[in-house]
PDB file of C-alpha atoms and ligand atoms in Angstrom:
ATOM      1  CA  MET O 382      22.569  39.107 106.883  1.00 97.00           C
ATOM      2  CA  ARG O 383      25.780  37.309 108.255  1.00 98.00           C
ATOM      3  CA  ILE O 384      24.658  33.842 108.726  1.00 98.00           C
ATOM      4  CA  GLY O 385      27.526  31.298 110.662  1.00 98.00           C
ATOM      5  CA  ILE O 386      27.107  28.127 109.504  1.00 99.00           C
ATOM      6  CA  LEU O 387      27.803  25.602 112.427  1.00 99.00           C
ATOM      7  CA  GLY O 388      28.370  22.206 111.308  1.00 98.00           C
ATOM      8  CA  SER O 389      29.045  21.746 107.092  1.00 98.00           C
ATOM      9  CA  GLY O 390      27.969  18.802 105.936  1.00 98.00           C
ATOM     10  CA  LEU O 391      25.143  18.215 103.565  1.00 97.00           C
ATOM     11  CA  MET O 392      23.084  20.238 104.963  1.00 98.00           C
ATOM     12  CA  GLY O 393      24.535  23.579 106.495  1.00 98.00           C
ATOM     13  CA  GLY O 394      26.879  22.525 102.866  1.00 98.00           C
ATOM     14  CA  LYS O 395      24.110  23.262 100.835  1.00 98.00           C
ATOM     15  CA  LEU O 396      21.841  25.850 102.896  1.00 98.00           C
ATOM     16  CA  GLY O 397      24.689  28.016 103.008  1.00 98.00           C
ATOM     17  CA  THR O 398      26.205  28.059  99.099  1.00 98.00           C
ATOM     18  CA  VAL O 399      22.125  28.639  98.951  1.00 98.00           C
ATOM     19  CA  PHE O 400      22.179  31.076 101.675  1.00 98.00           C
ATOM     20  CA  ALA O 401      25.017  32.654 100.222  1.00 98.00           C
ATOM     21  CA  ARG O 402      23.706  32.739  96.413  1.00 97.00           C
ATOM     22  CA  ALA O 403      20.432  35.071  97.861  1.00 97.00           C
ATOM     23  CA  GLY O 404      22.367  37.524  98.550  1.00 97.00           C
ATOM     24  CA  HIS O 405      24.156  37.076 102.149  1.00 98.00           C
ATOM     25  CA  GLU O 406      27.459  37.621 103.762  1.00 98.00           C
ATOM     26  CA  VAL O 407      28.160  33.371 105.042  1.00 98.00           C
ATOM     27  CA  VAL O 408      31.051  32.314 107.014  1.00 98.00           C
ATOM     28  CA  PHE O 409      31.282  27.836 106.883  1.00 98.00           C
ATOM     29  CA  SER O 410      32.955  26.404 109.633  1.00 98.00           C
ATOM     30  CA  TYR O 411      33.082  22.625 111.534  1.00 98.00           C
ATOM     31  CA  ALA O 412      34.235  20.076 109.280  1.00 98.00           C
ATOM     32  CA  ARG O 413      37.436  17.818 109.675  1.00 98.00           C
ATOM     33  CA  SER O 414      39.082  19.271 106.912  1.00 97.00           C
ATOM     34  CA  ARG O 415      39.917  23.479 106.230  1.00 97.00           C
ATOM     35  CA  GLN O 416      39.792  22.811 102.630  1.00 98.00           C
ATOM     36  CA  THR O 417      35.765  21.518 102.505  1.00 98.00           C
ATOM     37  CA  LEU O 418      35.662  25.075 103.638  1.00 98.00           C
ATOM     38  CA  THR O 419      36.997  25.897 101.401  1.00 98.00           C
ATOM     39  CA  ARG O 420      36.050  24.750  98.928  1.00 98.00           C
ATOM     40  CA  LEU O 421      32.888  25.137 100.040  1.00 98.00           C
ATOM     41  CA  ALA O 422      33.262  28.809 100.185  1.00 98.00           C
ATOM     42  CA  ARG O 423      34.777  29.217  96.674  1.00 98.00           C
ATOM     43  CA  ALA O 424      31.716  27.307  94.458  1.00 97.00           C
ATOM     44  CA  ALA O 425      29.046  28.749  96.378  1.00 97.00           C
ATOM     45  CA  LYS O 426      30.403  32.564  94.987  1.00 88.00           C
ATOM     46  CA  GLY O 427      29.047  35.002  96.843  1.00 87.00           C
ATOM     47  CA  ARG O 428      30.060  35.833  99.540  1.00 95.00           C
ATOM     48  CA  ALA O 429      31.322  33.331 101.518  1.00 98.00           C
ATOM     49  CA  ARG O 430      33.863  32.631 102.884  1.00 98.00           C
ATOM     50  CA  ALA O 431      35.482  29.760 105.953  1.00 98.00           C
ATOM     51  CA  GLY O 432      36.857  30.071 109.379  1.00 98.00           C
ATOM     52  CA  THR O 433      35.889  28.788 112.947  1.00 98.00           C
ATOM     53  CA  PRO O 434      32.653  27.746 114.319  1.00 98.00           C
ATOM     54  CA  ALA O 435      34.156  31.018 116.522  1.00 98.00           C
ATOM     55  CA  ASP O 436      34.432  33.340 113.699  1.00 98.00           C
ATOM     56  CA  ALA O 437      31.597  32.255 112.369  1.00 98.00           C
ATOM     57  CA  ALA O 438      29.147  33.489 115.061  1.00 98.00           C
ATOM     58  CA  ARG O 439      31.178  36.618 115.447  1.00 97.00           C
ATOM     59  CA  ASP O 440      28.669  39.451 114.451  1.00 93.00           C
ATOM     60  CA  ALA O 441      26.619  36.394 112.800  1.00 98.00           C
ATOM     61  CA  ASP O 442      22.822  37.182 112.810  1.00 98.00           C
ATOM     62  CA  ALA O 443      21.806  34.224 112.466  1.00 98.00           C
ATOM     63  CA  LEU O 444      23.556  30.809 112.684  1.00 98.00           C
ATOM     64  CA  LEU O 445      22.162  27.302 111.302  1.00 99.00           C
ATOM     65  CA  LEU O 446      23.335  24.201 113.655  1.00 99.00           C
ATOM     66  CA  ALA O 447      23.813  21.632 111.629  1.00 98.00           C
ATOM     67  CA  VAL O 448      26.107  19.112 113.110  1.00 98.00           C
ATOM     68  CA  HIS O 449      25.227  15.211 114.539  1.00 98.00           C
ATOM     69  CA  TRP O 450      23.013  15.429 117.707  1.00 98.00           C
ATOM     70  CA  SER O 451      26.627  14.321 119.141  1.00 98.00           C
ATOM     71  CA  ARG O 452      28.659  16.676 117.764  1.00 98.00           C
ATOM     72  CA  ILE O 453      26.327  19.230 119.164  1.00 98.00           C
ATOM     73  CA  ASP O 454      28.292  19.993 122.815  1.00 98.00           C
ATOM     74  CA  ASP O 455      31.693  20.182 121.055  1.00 98.00           C
ATOM     75  CA  VAL O 456      30.116  22.775 118.352  1.00 98.00           C
ATOM     76  CA  LEU O 457      28.917  25.076 120.885  1.00 98.00           C
ATOM     77  CA  LYS O 458      31.793  25.088 122.586  1.00 98.00           C
ATOM     78  CA  GLN O 459      33.473  25.901 119.938  1.00 98.00           C
ATOM     79  CA  ALA O 460      31.471  28.508 118.825  1.00 98.00           C
ATOM     80  CA  GLY O 461      31.322  30.454 122.172  1.00 98.00           C
ATOM     81  CA  ASP O 462      29.371  33.267 123.492  1.00 97.00           C
ATOM     82  CA  VAL O 463      25.596  32.642 121.486  1.00 98.00           C
ATOM     83  CA  SER O 464      23.380  35.345 124.159  1.00 97.00           C
ATOM     84  CA  GLY O 465      21.086  36.914 121.604  1.00 98.00           C
ATOM     85  CA  LYS O 466      21.771  34.859 118.842  1.00 98.00           C
ATOM     86  CA  VAL O 467      19.190  34.047 116.699  1.00 98.00           C
ATOM     87  CA  ILE O 468      20.200  29.439 116.347  1.00 98.00           C
ATOM     88  CA  VAL O 469      18.020  28.047 113.183  1.00 99.00           C
ATOM     89  CA  SER O 470      18.373  24.519 113.328  1.00 98.00           C
ATOM     90  CA  CYS O 471      17.372  21.628 111.098  1.00 98.00           C
ATOM     91  CA  SER O 472      19.943  19.536 113.982  1.00 98.00           C
ATOM     92  CA  LEU O 473      18.254  15.607 115.045  1.00 98.00           C
ATOM     93  CA  PRO O 474      18.642  14.694 118.195  1.00 98.00           C
ATOM     94  CA  MET O 475      19.570  10.688 116.808  1.00 97.00           C
ATOM     95  CA  ASN O 476      21.870   8.138 118.268  1.00 97.00           C
ATOM     96  CA  HIS O 477      24.934   7.096 116.656  1.00 96.00           C
ATOM     97  CA  ASP O 478      23.615   4.880 113.976  1.00 94.00           C
ATOM     98  CA  ASP O 479      21.242   7.188 112.962  1.00 92.00           C
ATOM     99  CA  THR O 480      18.438   4.416 113.990  1.00 90.00           C
ATOM    100  CA  LYS O 481      15.608   6.485 116.498  1.00 93.00           C
ATOM    101  CA  LEU O 482      15.232   9.824 117.927  1.00 96.00           C
ATOM    102  CA  VAL O 483      17.089   9.991 121.513  1.00 97.00           C
ATOM    103  CA  VAL O 484      15.220  12.959 122.745  1.00 97.00           C
ATOM    104  CA  ALA O 485      11.567  11.781 122.096  1.00 93.00           C
ATOM    105  CA  HIS O 486       7.411  11.890 123.095  1.00 89.00           C
ATOM    106  CA  THR O 487       7.412  14.214 125.982  1.00 95.00           C
ATOM    107  CA  SER O 488       9.960  16.815 124.592  1.00 97.00           C
ATOM    108  CA  SER O 489      12.783  17.179 121.849  1.00 98.00           C
ATOM    109  CA  GLY O 490      15.750  18.144 121.094  1.00 98.00           C
ATOM    110  CA  ALA O 491      15.453  21.444 119.672  1.00 98.00           C
ATOM    111  CA  GLU O 492      13.665  22.208 123.392  1.00 98.00           C
ATOM    112  CA  VAL O 493      16.892  20.377 124.527  1.00 98.00           C
ATOM    113  CA  LEU O 494      18.918  22.539 122.155  1.00 98.00           C
ATOM    114  CA  ALA O 495      17.572  25.752 123.986  1.00 98.00           C
ATOM    115  CA  ARG O 496      18.344  24.577 126.930  1.00 98.00           C
ATOM    116  CA  LYS O 497      21.231  24.414 126.505  1.00 98.00           C
ATOM    117  CA  VAL O 498      21.588  27.665 125.663  1.00 98.00           C
ATOM    118  CA  ARG O 499      19.120  30.012 127.156  1.00 97.00           C
ATOM    119  CA  ARG O 500      20.649  32.598 126.327  1.00 97.00           C
ATOM    120  CA  ALA O 501      19.943  32.695 122.845  1.00 98.00           C
ATOM    121  CA  HIS O 502      16.589  32.723 120.334  1.00 98.00           C
ATOM    122  CA  VAL O 503      16.579  28.907 118.485  1.00 98.00           C
ATOM    123  CA  VAL O 504      14.267  27.915 115.869  1.00 98.00           C
ATOM    124  CA  ALA O 505      14.349  24.883 114.600  1.00 98.00           C
ATOM    125  CA  ALA O 506      13.438  24.895 110.510  1.00 98.00           C
ATOM    126  CA  PHE O 507      14.270  22.856 107.510  1.00 96.00           C
ATOM    127  CA  SER O 508      14.770  19.205 109.256  1.00 96.00           C
ATOM    128  CA  THR O 509      11.780  18.078 107.058  1.00 92.00           C
ATOM    129  CA  VAL O 510      13.664  18.386 104.018  1.00 91.00           C
ATOM    130  CA  PRO O 511      16.210  16.095 102.857  1.00 90.00           C
ATOM    131  CA  SER O 512      19.813  17.528 101.580  1.00 92.00           C
ATOM    132  CA  GLU O 513      19.177  16.775  98.314  1.00 89.00           C
ATOM    133  CA  VAL O 514      16.581  18.106  97.815  1.00 88.00           C
ATOM    134  CA  LEU O 515      17.718  21.874  98.763  1.00 92.00           C
ATOM    135  CA  PHE O 516      19.749  23.084  95.074  1.00 93.00           C
ATOM    136  CA  ASP O 517      16.421  22.033  93.519  1.00 89.00           C
ATOM    137  CA  VAL O 518      13.830  24.315  95.681  1.00 90.00           C
ATOM    138  CA  PHE O 519      16.187  26.979  95.087  1.00 93.00           C
ATOM    139  CA  ALA O 520      16.850  26.821  90.879  1.00 92.00           C
ATOM    140  CA  ALA O 521      12.696  26.424  90.562  1.00 88.00           C
ATOM    141  CA  PRO O 522      10.603  29.375  89.135  1.00 85.00           C
ATOM    142  CA  ARG O 523       9.414  31.267  91.945  1.00 81.00           C
ATOM    143  CA  LYS O 524       6.130  31.563  90.338  1.00 76.00           C
ATOM    144  CA  THR O 525       5.000  28.282  90.363  1.00 74.00           C
ATOM    145  CA  ARG O 526       4.129  27.340  93.939  1.00 79.00           C
ATOM    146  CA  ARG O 527       6.196  26.515  96.395  1.00 86.00           C
ATOM    147  CA  PRO O 528       6.421  24.087  98.730  1.00 86.00           C
ATOM    148  CA  SER O 529       6.254  24.841 102.321  1.00 88.00           C
ATOM    149  CA  LEU O 530       8.515  23.843 104.915  1.00 92.00           C
ATOM    150  CA  ALA O 531       8.089  24.416 108.539  1.00 94.00           C
ATOM    151  CA  TYR O 532       9.372  25.958 111.572  1.00 97.00           C
ATOM    152  CA  CYS O 533       8.661  26.547 114.844  1.00 98.00           C
ATOM    153  CA  GLY O 534      10.472  28.330 117.746  1.00 98.00           C
ATOM    154  CA  GLU O 535       9.871  31.251 120.557  1.00 98.00           C
ATOM    155  CA  ASP O 536      11.079  33.877 120.240  1.00 98.00           C
ATOM    156  CA  GLU O 537       8.200  36.380 117.761  1.00 98.00           C
ATOM    157  CA  ASP O 538      12.394  38.327 115.851  1.00 98.00           C
ATOM    158  CA  ALA O 539      13.899  34.634 115.701  1.00 98.00           C
ATOM    159  CA  LYS O 540      11.016  33.106 113.372  1.00 98.00           C
ATOM    160  CA  GLU O 541      10.540  36.003 111.240  1.00 98.00           C
ATOM    161  CA  VAL O 542      14.483  35.633 110.593  1.00 98.00           C
ATOM    162  CA  ALA O 543      14.157  32.046 110.078  1.00 98.00           C
ATOM    163  CA  ALA O 544      11.121  32.710 108.293  1.00 98.00           C
ATOM    164  CA  GLY O 545      13.024  34.502 105.810  1.00 98.00           C
ATOM    165  CA  LEU O 546      15.218  32.573 105.848  1.00 98.00           C
ATOM    166  CA  ILE O 547      12.754  29.845 104.223  1.00 97.00           C
ATOM    167  CA  ARG O 548      11.901  31.806 102.256  1.00 96.00           C
ATOM    168  CA  ASP O 549      14.922  32.319 100.782  1.00 97.00           C
ATOM    169  CA  VAL O 550      15.767  28.744 100.078  1.00 96.00           C
ATOM    170  CA  GLY O 551      12.433  28.587  97.941  1.00 94.00           C
ATOM    171  CA  PHE O 552      10.017  27.039 100.893  1.00 92.00           C
ATOM    172  CA  ASP O 553       6.847  28.692 101.964  1.00 92.00           C
ATOM    173  CA  PRO O 554       7.683  28.682 105.616  1.00 95.00           C
ATOM    174  CA  VAL O 555       4.720  27.483 107.109  1.00 94.00           C
ATOM    175  CA  ASP O 556       4.881  28.894 111.360  1.00 96.00           C
ATOM    176  CA  ALA O 557       4.706  25.459 113.009  1.00 96.00           C
ATOM    177  CA  GLY O 558       3.818  27.198 116.738  1.00 97.00           C
ATOM    178  CA  PRO O 559       6.621  27.361 119.834  1.00 98.00           C
ATOM    179  CA  LEU O 560       9.169  25.875 120.396  1.00 98.00           C
ATOM    180  CA  ARG O 561       7.821  21.968 121.942  1.00 97.00           C
ATOM    181  CA  ILE O 562       6.227  21.545 118.483  1.00 97.00           C
ATOM    182  CA  ALA O 563       9.569  19.713 117.568  1.00 98.00           C
ATOM    183  CA  ARG O 564       8.458  16.742 119.262  1.00 97.00           C
ATOM    184  CA  TYR O 565       5.723  15.988 116.213  1.00 95.00           C
ATOM    185  CA  ILE O 566       8.469  17.847 113.432  1.00 95.00           C
ATOM    186  CA  GLU O 567      11.504  15.396 114.521  1.00 97.00           C
ATOM    187  CA  PRO O 568      10.057  11.970 114.571  1.00 94.00           C
ATOM    188  CA  PHE O 569       7.810  13.167 111.202  1.00 91.00           C
ATOM    189  CA  SER O 570      11.601  14.574 109.791  1.00 93.00           C
ATOM    190  CA  LEU O 571      12.579  11.187 110.355  1.00 91.00           C
ATOM    191  CA  LEU O 572       9.570   9.152 108.719  1.00 87.00           C
ATOM    192  CA  VAL O 573      10.125  11.845 105.592  1.00 84.00           C
ATOM    193  CA  ALA O 574      14.141  10.422 105.734  1.00 85.00           C
ATOM    194  CA  GLN O 575      13.018   6.709 106.230  1.00 83.00           C
ATOM    195  CA  LEU O 576      10.555   7.611 103.038  1.00 79.00           C
ATOM    196  CA  ALA O 577      13.201   9.779 101.347  1.00 78.00           C
ATOM    197  CA  TYR O 578      16.476   6.954 101.730  1.00 78.00           C
ATOM    198  CA  GLU O 579      14.806   3.509 102.453  1.00 76.00           C
ATOM    199  CA  GLY O 580      12.262   3.447  99.946  1.00 69.00           C
ATOM    200  CA  LYS O 581      11.880   3.478  96.443  1.00 69.00           C
ATOM    201  CA  GLY O 582      11.693   6.849  95.046  1.00 62.00           C
ATOM    202  CA  GLY O 583      14.407   9.078  96.780  1.00 61.00           C
ATOM    203  CA  PRO O 584      14.380  12.421  98.371  1.00 63.00           C
ATOM    204  CA  GLU O 585      11.238  13.509  95.809  1.00 62.00           C
ATOM    205  CA  LEU O 586       9.263  11.214  97.879  1.00 58.00           C
ATOM    206  CA  ALA O 587       9.075  14.036 100.570  1.00 55.00           C
ATOM    207  CA  TYR O 588       7.013  16.295  98.659  1.00 56.00           C
ATOM    208  CA  ARG O 589       4.356  13.636  97.741  1.00 53.00           C
ATOM    209  CA  PHE O 590       1.832  15.892 100.479  1.00 53.00           C
ATOM    210  CA  GLU O 591       2.219  19.395  98.084  1.00 55.00           C
ATOM    211  CA  ARG O 592       2.069  16.862  94.927  1.00 52.00           C
ATOM    212  CA  TYR O 593      -0.922  15.248  96.570  1.00 51.00           C
ATOM    213  CA  ARG O 594      -2.593  18.513  97.703  1.00 51.00           C
ATOM    214  CA  ARG O 595      -2.479  19.801  94.606  1.00 53.00           C
ATOM    215  CA  MET O 596      -4.665  16.699  92.714  1.00 48.00           C
TER     216      MET O 596
HETATM  217  N1  NAP F 894      21.494  15.450 105.683  1.00 96.43           N
HETATM  218  C1  NAP F 894      20.177  15.417 105.438  1.00 96.43           C
HETATM  219  O1  NAP F 894      19.861  15.545 104.319  1.00 96.43           O
HETATM  220  C2  NAP F 894      19.485  16.155 106.560  1.00 96.43           C
HETATM  221  C3  NAP F 894      17.998  16.314 106.950  1.00 96.43           C
HETATM  222  C4  NAP F 894      17.858  16.803 107.528  1.00 96.43           C
HETATM  223  C5  NAP F 894      17.735  17.185 109.545  1.00 96.43           C
HETATM  224  N2  NAP F 894      18.856  16.417 109.118  1.00 96.43           N
HETATM  225  C6  NAP F 894      20.274  16.419 110.131  1.00 96.43           C
HETATM  226  O2  NAP F 894      20.957  17.565 110.251  1.00 96.43           O
HETATM  227  C7  NAP F 894      22.297  17.224 110.785  1.00 96.43           C
HETATM  228  C8  NAP F 894      23.880  17.269 109.942  1.00 96.43           C
HETATM  229  O3  NAP F 894      23.133  16.648 109.176  1.00 96.43           O
HETATM  230  P1  NAP F 894      23.759  16.512 107.699  1.00 96.43           P
HETATM  231  O4  NAP F 894      23.724  15.511 107.033  1.00 96.43           O
HETATM  232  O5  NAP F 894      24.405  17.459 107.229  1.00 96.43           O
HETATM  233  O6  NAP F 894      25.508  15.798 108.523  1.00 96.43           O
HETATM  234  P2  NAP F 894      26.685  15.983 107.569  1.00 96.43           P
HETATM  235  O7  NAP F 894      27.530  15.625 106.670  1.00 96.43           O
HETATM  236  O8  NAP F 894      27.617  14.198 108.577  1.00 96.43           O
HETATM  237  O9  NAP F 894      27.382  17.159 108.368  1.00 96.43           O
HETATM  238  C9  NAP F 894      27.922  17.122 109.376  1.00 96.43           C
HETATM  239  C10 NAP F 894      29.287  18.058 109.519  1.00 96.43           C
HETATM  240  O10 NAP F 894      30.003  18.287 111.548  1.00 96.43           O
HETATM  241  C11 NAP F 894      30.761  17.894 110.357  1.00 96.43           C
HETATM  242  N3  NAP F 894      31.573  17.138 111.212  1.00 96.43           N
HETATM  243  C12 NAP F 894      31.264  16.025 112.323  1.00 96.43           C
HETATM  244  N4  NAP F 894      32.760  15.775 113.619  1.00 96.43           N
HETATM  245  C13 NAP F 894      33.619  16.480 113.374  1.00 96.43           C
HETATM  246  C14 NAP F 894      34.697  16.342 114.506  1.00 96.43           C
HETATM  247  N5  NAP F 894      34.720  15.528 114.360  1.00 96.43           N
HETATM  248  N6  NAP F 894      35.508  17.840 113.661  1.00 96.43           N
HETATM  249  C15 NAP F 894      34.498  19.055 113.573  1.00 96.43           C
HETATM  250  N7  NAP F 894      33.712  18.853 112.529  1.00 96.43           N
HETATM  251  C16 NAP F 894      33.325  17.689 112.226  1.00 96.43           C
HETATM  252  C17 NAP F 894      31.058  17.006 109.292  1.00 96.43           C
HETATM  253  O11 NAP F 894      32.525  17.365 109.211  1.00 96.43           O
HETATM  254  P3  NAP F 894      33.015  17.024 107.847  1.00 96.43           P
HETATM  255  O12 NAP F 894      32.454  17.037 106.372  1.00 96.43           O
HETATM  256  O13 NAP F 894      34.696  16.171 107.545  1.00 96.43           O
HETATM  257  O14 NAP F 894      32.411  15.033 107.487  1.00 96.43           O
HETATM  258  C18 NAP F 894      30.655  18.612 108.127  1.00 96.43           C
HETATM  259  O15 NAP F 894      30.840  19.454 108.376  1.00 96.43           O
HETATM  260  C19 NAP F 894      22.176  15.788 111.243  1.00 96.43           C
HETATM  261  O16 NAP F 894      21.728  16.424 113.242  1.00 96.43           O
HETATM  262  C20 NAP F 894      20.600  15.729 110.803  1.00 96.43           C
HETATM  263  O17 NAP F 894      20.035  14.589 111.342  1.00 96.43           O
HETATM  264  C21 NAP F 894      19.887  16.172 107.857  1.00 96.43           C
END
């Protein structure tokens, strides 16, 4: 597939790299310096290149949205027409200093996003993992049991695309249902981040649920 990365930081940079190494054609876009995007494309060692958000969106089979909540409108404006596109979003609706969700309880960032891009197909995925574990999950032998990763959305075809990408990274995709389920996933993602970055165990803690199940 051709995958446009909208936001090439910790999440977008790593996921885009993994997608390229899994054989997809990737366009890295949206960083403050073009050098960052060129460096990422070169290091990905697959069919990857640097571009603008409009380049990333053009002819893309899927777009990964991986920007801070405050940058969503700007990156979408730069991407242009995303009608009919599959948008896989890991972006959490956080406030400026990342201390709390600005959309919660009765809605979710994923639902707000879907209302902004009514003609696109939004799937919420990847927000439950810290970026630091992505390369390790991708490198893990495929024979071992895969960690699971929940995703949700309304459009079944779009969800199938997202599930394929989740598998490519090395996770076992778990269909969590319609987009409104993101109301529960987003606070969970925050808990994982809290455990990973403010607890003592680091990103590995995100997998404690998985390990617990295996015991
Ligand atoms: N990091 C995680 O482990 C994690 C886990 C789950 C969910 N998330 C969610 O994923 C989303 C992305 O997080 P992240 O950690 O990947 O963020 P990040 O590292 O800050 O990446 C955001 C990207 O947006 C770019 N950007 C910011 N302002 C810009 C501007 N004015 N013009 C052009 N580009 C700009 C950044 O450019 P620069 O590279 O130049 O800064 C960077 O490439 C967030 O919504 C977050 O809540 C993150």
